[in-house]
mmCIF file of C-alpha atoms in Angstrom:
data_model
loop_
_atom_site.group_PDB
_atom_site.id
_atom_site.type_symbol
_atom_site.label_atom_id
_atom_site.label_comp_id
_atom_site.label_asym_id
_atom_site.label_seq_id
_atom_site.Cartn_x
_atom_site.Cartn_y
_atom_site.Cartn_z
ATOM 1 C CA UNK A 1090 -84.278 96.060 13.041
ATOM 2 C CA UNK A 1091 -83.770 92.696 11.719
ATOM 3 C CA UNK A 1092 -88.210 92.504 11.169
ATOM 4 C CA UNK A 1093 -87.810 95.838 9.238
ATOM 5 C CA UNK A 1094 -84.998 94.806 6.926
ATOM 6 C CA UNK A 1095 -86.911 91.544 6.849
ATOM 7 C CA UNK A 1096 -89.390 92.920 5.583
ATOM 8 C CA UNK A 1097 -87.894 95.477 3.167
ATOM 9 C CA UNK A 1098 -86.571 92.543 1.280
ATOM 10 C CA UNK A 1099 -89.970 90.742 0.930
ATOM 11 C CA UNK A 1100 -91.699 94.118 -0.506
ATOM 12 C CA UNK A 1101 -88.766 94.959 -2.848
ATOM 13 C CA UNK A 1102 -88.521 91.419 -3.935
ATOM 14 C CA UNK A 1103 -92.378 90.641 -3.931
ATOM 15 C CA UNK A 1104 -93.237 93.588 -5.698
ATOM 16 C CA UNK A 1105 -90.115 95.976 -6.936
ATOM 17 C CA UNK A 1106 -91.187 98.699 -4.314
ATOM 18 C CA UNK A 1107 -90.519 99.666 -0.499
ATOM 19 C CA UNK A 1108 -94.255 100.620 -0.090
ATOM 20 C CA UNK A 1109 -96.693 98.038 0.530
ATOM 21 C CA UNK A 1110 -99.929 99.865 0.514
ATOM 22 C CA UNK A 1111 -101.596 96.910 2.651
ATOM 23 C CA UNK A 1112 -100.016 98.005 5.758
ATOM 24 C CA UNK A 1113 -98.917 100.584 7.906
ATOM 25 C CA UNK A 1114 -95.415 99.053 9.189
ATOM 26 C CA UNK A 1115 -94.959 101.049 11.759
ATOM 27 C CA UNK A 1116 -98.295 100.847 13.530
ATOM 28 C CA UNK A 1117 -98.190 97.133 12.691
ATOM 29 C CA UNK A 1118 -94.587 97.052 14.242
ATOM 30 C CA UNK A 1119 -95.607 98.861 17.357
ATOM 31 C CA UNK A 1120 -98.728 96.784 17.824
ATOM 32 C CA UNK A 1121 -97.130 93.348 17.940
ATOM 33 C CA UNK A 1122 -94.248 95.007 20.322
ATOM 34 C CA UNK A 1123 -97.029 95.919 22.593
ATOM 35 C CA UNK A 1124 -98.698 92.361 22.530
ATOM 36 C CA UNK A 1125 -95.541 90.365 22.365
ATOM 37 C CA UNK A 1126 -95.096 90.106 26.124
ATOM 38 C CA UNK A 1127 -98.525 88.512 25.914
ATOM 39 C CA UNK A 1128 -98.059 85.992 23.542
ATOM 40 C CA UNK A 1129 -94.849 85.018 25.721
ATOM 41 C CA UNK A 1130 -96.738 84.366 28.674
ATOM 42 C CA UNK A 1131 -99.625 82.303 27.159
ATOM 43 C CA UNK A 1132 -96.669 80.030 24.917
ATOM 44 C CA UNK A 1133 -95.151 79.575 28.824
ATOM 45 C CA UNK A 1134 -98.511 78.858 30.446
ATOM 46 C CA UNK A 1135 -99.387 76.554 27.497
ATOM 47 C CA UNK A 1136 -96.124 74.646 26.380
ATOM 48 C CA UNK A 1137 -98.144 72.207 24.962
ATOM 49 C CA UNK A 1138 -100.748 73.607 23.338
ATOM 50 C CA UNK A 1139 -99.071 75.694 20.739
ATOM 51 C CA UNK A 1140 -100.115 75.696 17.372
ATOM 52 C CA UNK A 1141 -100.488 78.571 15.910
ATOM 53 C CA UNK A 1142 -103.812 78.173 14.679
ATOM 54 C CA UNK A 1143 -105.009 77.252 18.046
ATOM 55 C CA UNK A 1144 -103.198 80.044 20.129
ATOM 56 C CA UNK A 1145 -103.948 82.755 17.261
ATOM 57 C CA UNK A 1146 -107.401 81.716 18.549
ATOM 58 C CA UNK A 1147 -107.197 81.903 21.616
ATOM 59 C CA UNK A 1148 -106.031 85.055 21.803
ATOM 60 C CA UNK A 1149 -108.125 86.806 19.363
ATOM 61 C CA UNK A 1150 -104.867 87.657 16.665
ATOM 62 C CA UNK A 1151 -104.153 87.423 13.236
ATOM 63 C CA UNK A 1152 -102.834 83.991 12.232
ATOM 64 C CA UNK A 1153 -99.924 85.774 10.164
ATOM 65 C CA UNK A 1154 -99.197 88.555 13.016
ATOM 66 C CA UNK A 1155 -98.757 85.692 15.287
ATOM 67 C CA UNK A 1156 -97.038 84.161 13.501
ATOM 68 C CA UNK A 1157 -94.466 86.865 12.877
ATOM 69 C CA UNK A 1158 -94.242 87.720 16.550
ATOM 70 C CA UNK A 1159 -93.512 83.940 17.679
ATOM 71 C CA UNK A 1160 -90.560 83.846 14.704
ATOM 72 C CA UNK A 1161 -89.313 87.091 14.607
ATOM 73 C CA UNK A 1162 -89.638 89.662 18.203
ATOM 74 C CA UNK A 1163 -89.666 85.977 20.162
ATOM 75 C CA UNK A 1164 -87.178 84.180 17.870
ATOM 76 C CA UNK A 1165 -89.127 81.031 19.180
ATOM 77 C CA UNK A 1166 -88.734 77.553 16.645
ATOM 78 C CA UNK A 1167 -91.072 75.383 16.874
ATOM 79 C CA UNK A 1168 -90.279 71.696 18.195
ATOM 80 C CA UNK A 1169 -92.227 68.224 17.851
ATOM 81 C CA UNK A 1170 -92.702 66.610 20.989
ATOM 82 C CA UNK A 1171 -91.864 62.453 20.663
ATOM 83 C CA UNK A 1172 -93.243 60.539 22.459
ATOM 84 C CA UNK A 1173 -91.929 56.804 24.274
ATOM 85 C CA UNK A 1174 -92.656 53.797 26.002
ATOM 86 C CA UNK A 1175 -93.866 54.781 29.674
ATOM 87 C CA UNK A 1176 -91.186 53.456 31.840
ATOM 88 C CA UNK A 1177 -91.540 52.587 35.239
ATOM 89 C CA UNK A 1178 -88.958 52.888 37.995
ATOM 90 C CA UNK A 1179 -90.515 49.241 38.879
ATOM 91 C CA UNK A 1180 -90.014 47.978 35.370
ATOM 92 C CA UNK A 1181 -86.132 49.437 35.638
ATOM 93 C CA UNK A 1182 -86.169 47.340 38.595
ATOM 94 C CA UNK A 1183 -86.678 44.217 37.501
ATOM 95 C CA UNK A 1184 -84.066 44.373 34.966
ATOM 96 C CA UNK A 1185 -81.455 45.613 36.816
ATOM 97 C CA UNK A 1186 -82.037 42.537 38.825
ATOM 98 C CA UNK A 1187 -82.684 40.225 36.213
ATOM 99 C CA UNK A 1188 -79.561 41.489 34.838
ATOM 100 C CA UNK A 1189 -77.566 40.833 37.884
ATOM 101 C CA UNK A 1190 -79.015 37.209 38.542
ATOM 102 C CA UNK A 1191 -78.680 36.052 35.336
ATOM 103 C CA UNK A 1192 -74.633 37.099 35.244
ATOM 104 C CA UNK A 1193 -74.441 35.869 38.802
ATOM 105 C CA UNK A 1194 -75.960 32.828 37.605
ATOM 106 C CA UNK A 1195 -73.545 32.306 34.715
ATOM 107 C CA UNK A 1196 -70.300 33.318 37.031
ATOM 108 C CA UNK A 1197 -71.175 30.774 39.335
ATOM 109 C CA UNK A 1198 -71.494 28.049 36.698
ATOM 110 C CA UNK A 1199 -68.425 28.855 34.538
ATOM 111 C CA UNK A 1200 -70.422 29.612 31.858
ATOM 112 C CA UNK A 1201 -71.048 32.532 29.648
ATOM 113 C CA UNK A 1202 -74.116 34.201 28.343
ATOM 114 C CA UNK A 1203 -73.714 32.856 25.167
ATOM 115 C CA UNK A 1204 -75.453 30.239 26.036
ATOM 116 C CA UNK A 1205 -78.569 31.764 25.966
ATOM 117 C CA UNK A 1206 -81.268 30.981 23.199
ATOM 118 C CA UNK A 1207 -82.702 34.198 22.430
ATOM 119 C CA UNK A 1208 -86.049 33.844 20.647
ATOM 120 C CA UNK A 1209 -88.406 36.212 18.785
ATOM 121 C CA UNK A 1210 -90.521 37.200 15.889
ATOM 122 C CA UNK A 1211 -91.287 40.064 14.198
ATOM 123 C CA UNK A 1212 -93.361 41.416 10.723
ATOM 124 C CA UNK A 1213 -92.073 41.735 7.677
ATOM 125 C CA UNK A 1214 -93.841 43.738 4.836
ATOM 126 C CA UNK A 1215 -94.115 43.167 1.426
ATOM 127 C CA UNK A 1216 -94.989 47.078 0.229
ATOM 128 C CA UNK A 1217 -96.585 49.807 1.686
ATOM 129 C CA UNK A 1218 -95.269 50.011 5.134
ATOM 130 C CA UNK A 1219 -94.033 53.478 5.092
ATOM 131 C CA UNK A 1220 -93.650 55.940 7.717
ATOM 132 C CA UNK A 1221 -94.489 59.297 7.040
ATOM 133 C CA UNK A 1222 -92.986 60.493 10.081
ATOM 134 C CA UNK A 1223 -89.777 60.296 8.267
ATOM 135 C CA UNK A 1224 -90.466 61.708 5.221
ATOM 136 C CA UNK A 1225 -89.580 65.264 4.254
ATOM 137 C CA UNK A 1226 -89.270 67.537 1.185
ATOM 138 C CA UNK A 1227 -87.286 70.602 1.166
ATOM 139 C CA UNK A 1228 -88.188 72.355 -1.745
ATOM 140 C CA UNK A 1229 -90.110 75.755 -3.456
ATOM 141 C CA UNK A 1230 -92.746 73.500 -4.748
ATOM 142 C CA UNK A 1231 -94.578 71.128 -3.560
ATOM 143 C CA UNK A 1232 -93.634 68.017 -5.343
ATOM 144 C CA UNK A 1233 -96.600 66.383 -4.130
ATOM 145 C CA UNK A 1234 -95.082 62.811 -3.640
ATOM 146 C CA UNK A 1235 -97.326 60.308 -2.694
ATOM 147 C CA UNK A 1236 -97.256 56.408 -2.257
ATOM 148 C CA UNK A 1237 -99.373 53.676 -2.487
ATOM 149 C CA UNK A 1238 -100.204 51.752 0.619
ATOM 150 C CA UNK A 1239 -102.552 48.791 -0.060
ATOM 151 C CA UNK A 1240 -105.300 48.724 1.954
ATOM 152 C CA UNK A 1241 -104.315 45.119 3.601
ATOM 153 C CA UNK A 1242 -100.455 45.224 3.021
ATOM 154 C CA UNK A 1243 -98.640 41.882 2.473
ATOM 155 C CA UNK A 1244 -96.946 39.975 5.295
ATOM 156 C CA UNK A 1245 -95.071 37.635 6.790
ATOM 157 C CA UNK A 1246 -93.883 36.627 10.568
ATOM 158 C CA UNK A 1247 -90.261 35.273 10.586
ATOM 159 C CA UNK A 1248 -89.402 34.024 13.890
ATOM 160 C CA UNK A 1249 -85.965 33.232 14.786
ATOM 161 C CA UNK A 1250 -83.875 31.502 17.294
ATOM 162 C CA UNK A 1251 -80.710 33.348 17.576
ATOM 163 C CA UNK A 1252 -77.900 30.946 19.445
ATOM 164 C CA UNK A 1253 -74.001 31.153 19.100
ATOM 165 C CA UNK A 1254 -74.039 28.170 17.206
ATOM 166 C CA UNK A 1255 -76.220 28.968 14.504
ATOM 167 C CA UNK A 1256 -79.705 30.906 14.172
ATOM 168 C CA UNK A 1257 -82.653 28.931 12.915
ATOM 169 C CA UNK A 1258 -85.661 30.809 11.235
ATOM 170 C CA UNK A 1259 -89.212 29.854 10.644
ATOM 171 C CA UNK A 1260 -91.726 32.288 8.452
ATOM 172 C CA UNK A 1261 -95.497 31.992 9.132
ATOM 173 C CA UNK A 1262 -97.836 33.265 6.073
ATOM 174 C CA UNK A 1263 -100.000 35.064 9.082
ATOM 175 C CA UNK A 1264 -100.018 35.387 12.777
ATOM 176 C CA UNK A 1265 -98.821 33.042 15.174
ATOM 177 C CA UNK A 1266 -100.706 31.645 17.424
ATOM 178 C CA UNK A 1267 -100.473 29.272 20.337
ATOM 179 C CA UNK A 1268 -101.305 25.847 18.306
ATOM 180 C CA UNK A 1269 -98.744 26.636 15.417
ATOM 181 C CA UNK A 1270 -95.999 28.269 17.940
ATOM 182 C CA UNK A 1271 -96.522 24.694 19.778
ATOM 183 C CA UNK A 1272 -96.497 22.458 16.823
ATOM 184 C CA UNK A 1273 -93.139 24.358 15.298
ATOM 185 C CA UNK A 1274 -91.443 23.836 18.104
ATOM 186 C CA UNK A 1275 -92.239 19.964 18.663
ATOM 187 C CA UNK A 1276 -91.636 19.566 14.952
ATOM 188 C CA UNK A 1277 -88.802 21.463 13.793
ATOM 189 C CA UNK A 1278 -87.265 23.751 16.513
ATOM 190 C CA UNK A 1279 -86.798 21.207 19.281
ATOM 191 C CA UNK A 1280 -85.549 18.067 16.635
ATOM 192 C CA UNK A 1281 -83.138 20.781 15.287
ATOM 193 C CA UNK A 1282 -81.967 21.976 18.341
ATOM 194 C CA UNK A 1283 -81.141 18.892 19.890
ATOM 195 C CA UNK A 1284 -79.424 17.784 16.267
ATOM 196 C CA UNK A 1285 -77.095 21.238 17.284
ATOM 197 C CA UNK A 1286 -76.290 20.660 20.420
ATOM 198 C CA UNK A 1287 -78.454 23.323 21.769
ATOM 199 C CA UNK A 1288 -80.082 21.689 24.654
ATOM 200 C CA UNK A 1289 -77.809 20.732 27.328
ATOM 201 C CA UNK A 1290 -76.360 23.553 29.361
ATOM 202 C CA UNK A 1291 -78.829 26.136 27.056
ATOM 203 C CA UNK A 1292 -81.034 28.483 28.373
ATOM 204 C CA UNK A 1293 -84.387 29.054 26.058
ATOM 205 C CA UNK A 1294 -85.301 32.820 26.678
ATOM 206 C CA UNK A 1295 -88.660 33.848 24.858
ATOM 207 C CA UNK A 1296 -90.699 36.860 25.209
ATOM 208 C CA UNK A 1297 -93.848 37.352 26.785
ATOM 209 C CA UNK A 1298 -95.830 37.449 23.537
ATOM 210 C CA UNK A 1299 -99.469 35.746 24.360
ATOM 211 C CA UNK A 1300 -98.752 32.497 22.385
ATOM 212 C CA UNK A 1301 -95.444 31.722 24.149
ATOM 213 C CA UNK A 1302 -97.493 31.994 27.544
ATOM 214 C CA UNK A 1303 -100.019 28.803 27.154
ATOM 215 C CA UNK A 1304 -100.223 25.940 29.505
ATOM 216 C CA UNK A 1305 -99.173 22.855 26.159
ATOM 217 C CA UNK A 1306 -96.177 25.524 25.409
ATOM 218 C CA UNK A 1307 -95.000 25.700 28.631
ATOM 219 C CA UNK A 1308 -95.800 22.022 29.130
ATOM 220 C CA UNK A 1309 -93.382 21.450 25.926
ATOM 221 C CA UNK A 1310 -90.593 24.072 26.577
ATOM 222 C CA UNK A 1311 -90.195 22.182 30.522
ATOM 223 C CA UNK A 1312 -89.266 18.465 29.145
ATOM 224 C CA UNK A 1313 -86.973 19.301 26.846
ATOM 225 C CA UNK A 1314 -85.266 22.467 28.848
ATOM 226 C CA UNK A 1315 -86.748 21.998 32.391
ATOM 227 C CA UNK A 1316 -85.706 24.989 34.412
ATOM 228 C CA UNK A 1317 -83.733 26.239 31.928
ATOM 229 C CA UNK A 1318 -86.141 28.603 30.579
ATOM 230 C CA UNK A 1319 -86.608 32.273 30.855
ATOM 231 C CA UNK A 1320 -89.718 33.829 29.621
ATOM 232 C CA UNK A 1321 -93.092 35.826 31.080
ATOM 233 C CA UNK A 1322 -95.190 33.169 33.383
ATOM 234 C CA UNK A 1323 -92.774 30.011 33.367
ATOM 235 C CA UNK A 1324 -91.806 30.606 36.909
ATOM 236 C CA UNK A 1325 -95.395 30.247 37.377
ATOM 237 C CA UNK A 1326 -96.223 27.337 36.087
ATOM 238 C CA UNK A 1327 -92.932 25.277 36.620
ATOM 239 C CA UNK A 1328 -92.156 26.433 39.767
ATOM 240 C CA UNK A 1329 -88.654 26.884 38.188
ATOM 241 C CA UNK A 1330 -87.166 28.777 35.514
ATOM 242 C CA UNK A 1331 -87.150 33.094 35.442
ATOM 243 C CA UNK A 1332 -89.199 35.635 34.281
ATOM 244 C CA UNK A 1333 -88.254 37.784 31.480
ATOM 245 C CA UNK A 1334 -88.522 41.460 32.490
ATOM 246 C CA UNK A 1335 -91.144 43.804 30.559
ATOM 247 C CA UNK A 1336 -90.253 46.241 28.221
ATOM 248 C CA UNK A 1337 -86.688 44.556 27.765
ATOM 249 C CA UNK A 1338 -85.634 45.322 23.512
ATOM 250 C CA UNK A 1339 -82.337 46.205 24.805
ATOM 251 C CA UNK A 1340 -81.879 43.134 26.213
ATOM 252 C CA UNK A 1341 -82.361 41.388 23.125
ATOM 253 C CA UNK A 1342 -80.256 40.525 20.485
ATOM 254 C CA UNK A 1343 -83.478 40.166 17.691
ATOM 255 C CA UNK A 1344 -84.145 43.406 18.758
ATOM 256 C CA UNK A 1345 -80.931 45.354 18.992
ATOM 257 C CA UNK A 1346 -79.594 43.829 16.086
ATOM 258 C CA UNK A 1347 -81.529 41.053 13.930
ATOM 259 C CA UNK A 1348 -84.427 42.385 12.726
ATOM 260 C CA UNK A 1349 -82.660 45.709 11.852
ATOM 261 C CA UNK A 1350 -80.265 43.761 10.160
ATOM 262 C CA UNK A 1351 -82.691 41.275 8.157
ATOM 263 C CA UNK A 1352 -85.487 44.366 7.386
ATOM 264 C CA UNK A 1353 -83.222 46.204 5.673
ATOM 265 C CA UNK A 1354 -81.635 43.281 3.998
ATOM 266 C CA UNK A 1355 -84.616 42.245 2.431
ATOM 267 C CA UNK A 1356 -85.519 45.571 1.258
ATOM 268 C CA UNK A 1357 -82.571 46.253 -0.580
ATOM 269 C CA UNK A 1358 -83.977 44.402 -3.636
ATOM 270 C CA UNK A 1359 -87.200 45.610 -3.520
ATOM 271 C CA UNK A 1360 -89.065 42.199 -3.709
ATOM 272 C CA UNK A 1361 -92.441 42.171 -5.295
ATOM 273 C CA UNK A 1362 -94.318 39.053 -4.203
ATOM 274 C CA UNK A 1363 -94.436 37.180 -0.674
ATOM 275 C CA UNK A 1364 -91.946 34.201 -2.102
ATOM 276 C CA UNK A 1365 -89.335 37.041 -3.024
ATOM 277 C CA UNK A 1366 -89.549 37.994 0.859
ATOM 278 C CA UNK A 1367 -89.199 35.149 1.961
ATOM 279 C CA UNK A 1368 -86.378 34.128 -0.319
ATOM 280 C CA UNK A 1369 -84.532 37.409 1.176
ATOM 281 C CA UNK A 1370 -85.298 36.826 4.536
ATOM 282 C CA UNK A 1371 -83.435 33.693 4.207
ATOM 283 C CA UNK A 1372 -80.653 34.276 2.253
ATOM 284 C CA UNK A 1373 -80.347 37.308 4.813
ATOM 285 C CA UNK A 1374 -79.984 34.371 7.762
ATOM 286 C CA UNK A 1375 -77.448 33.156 5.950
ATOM 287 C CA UNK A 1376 -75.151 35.985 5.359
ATOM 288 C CA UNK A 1377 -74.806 36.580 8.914
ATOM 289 C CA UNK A 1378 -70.842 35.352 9.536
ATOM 290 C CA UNK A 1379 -69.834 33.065 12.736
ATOM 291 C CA UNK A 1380 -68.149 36.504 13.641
ATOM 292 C CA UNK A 1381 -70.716 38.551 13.701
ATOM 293 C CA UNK A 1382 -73.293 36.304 15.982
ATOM 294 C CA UNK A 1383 -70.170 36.232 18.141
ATOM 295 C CA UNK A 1384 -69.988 39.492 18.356
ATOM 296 C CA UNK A 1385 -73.884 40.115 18.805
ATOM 297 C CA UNK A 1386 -73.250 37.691 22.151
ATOM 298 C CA UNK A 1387 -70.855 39.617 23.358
ATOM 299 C CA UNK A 1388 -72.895 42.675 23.276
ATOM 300 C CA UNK A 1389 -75.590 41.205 25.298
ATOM 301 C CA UNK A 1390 -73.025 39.964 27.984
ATOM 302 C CA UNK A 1391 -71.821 43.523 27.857
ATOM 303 C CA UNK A 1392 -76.210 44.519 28.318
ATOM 304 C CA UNK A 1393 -76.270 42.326 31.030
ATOM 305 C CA UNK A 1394 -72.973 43.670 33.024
ATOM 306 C CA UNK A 1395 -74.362 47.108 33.074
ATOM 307 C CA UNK A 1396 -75.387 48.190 36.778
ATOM 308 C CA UNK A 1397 -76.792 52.282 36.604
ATOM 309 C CA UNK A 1398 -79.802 51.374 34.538
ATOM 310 C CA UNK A 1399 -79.212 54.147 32.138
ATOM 311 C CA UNK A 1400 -79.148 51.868 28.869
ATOM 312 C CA UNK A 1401 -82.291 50.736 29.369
ATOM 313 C CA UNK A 1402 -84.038 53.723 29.445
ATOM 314 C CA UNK A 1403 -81.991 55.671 26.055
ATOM 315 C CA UNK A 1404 -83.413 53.661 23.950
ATOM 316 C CA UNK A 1405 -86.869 55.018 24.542
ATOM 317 C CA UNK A 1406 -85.755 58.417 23.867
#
């Protein structure tokens, strides 16, 4: 009943009559009741392999009938699968137990995890990084929005070293590599950290990105912070230190909170050339209150403390 006043409205309103010479309702009616049960079963053998151009197809129907049985004798919606980082039962593994070493660690030397040095970097676009995904217009027209999206947008790498006492950026105009990560540390992050008091009794944590992982880095990171480093490989080549589980963004605070915080910071003003992204990416650093890094570090002890695994995993969902 609700098809047939369904589609009394569309001929009355379409074109100021109840007849529509193009069809014979009821035969059309009783044909797509007969085939519905049909269509059911293939959309159940096929859940992912629905489109309606590809099962009208299959099936040998009208793209429009179809479509009228799926939405109104099924009353089916249709639903975009996401998709999400793979994650293993192994991989939840290792951070539950880096997770429970590394608070074990800091409960049996009175300390807290604050005194971690959480390092990272990430890419920050000038213009024409826009996902589509996330774009939608509701209206009767198409307004036919576009944007332009340069062919080689216009970037930047900050990389920061988030501590409780301060966090310390650097902004590459490129990619990083293993020579520059090396010679940035030796010249400005290690002189600056030990000017801050963020040597002794600090843990260095850095990601597994390939130019963290060579043998002069490693090399660098073990004089100044000896076993006192946690990152991909270190264990490996210092015989000391721990290994920073894979696939760990909720473990760390760039992640879960800075880059957020700085992206849409610096897009607020809408800057127009490189030094105007830069400029914001710094004054961003420096609107970050005492309170709120304080706050940020007692997230991650709260991360850490967590013992069911299920954090880990919601945030690839």
């Amino acid at each position: 009943m609700q098809f047939l006043l369904r589609w009394v409205i569309d001929n009355f309103v379409n074109y100021g009559t109840l007849q529509d010479s193009r069809h014979d309702l009821p035969a059309r009616i009783s044909q797509m009741e007969k085939v519905t049960d049909k269509v059911e079963k293939h959309l159940k053998n096929h859940p992912t392999s629905n489109s309606i151009r590809k099962t009208a197809a299959k099936l040998e129907f009208n793209r429009e009938t179809l479509r009228l049985i799926i939405k109104h004798f099924l009353k089916l919606h249709p639903h975009k699968i996401t998709s999400h980082e793979f994650f293993t039962q192994a991989a939840i593994g290792k951070q539950l137990e880096f997770s429970k070493v590394l608070t074990q660690m800091f409960e049996i030397a009175e300390i807290e995890a604050n005194r971690i040095i959480v390092l990272d970097e990430a890419y920050f676009y000038l213009n024409g990084n826009v996902n589509k995904q996330n774009y939608r217009f509701w209206r009767r027209e198409n307004p036919h929005s576009s944007v332009a999206k340069p062919l080689h947008p216009t970037k930047v790498t900050v990389w920061a070293a988030l501590s409780i006492k301060q966090i310390h950026v650097e902004i590459w105009d490129g990619t990083i590599t293993g020579e520059s990560y090396l010679e940035m540390l030796e010249t400005k992050f290690f002189p600056f950290a030990k000017k801050k008091g963020l040597v002794k009794d600090f843990y260095f944590m850095q990601d597994g990105a390939t130019p963290h992982r060579t043998n002069d880095v490693f090399a660098a990171l073990h004089k100044v912070y000896g076993d006192r480093v946690i990152g991909l490989g270190y264990p490996h080549f210092a015989r000391a230190g721990m290994e920073w589980p894979p696939y760990s963004p909720d473990l760390n605070p760039c992640d879960f909170f800075l880059w957020g915080y700085l992206k849409n910071f610096c897009s607020a003003d809408h800057p127009q050339a490189k030094e105007a992204l830069i400029s914001a990416s710094q004054k961003g650093v420096s609107n970050i209150s005492q309170a709120k890094i304080e706050e940020v570090f007692h997230s991650f002890q709260k991360r850490l403390d967590y013992s069911d695994g299920e954090h880990f995993k919601s945030i690839y969902h």
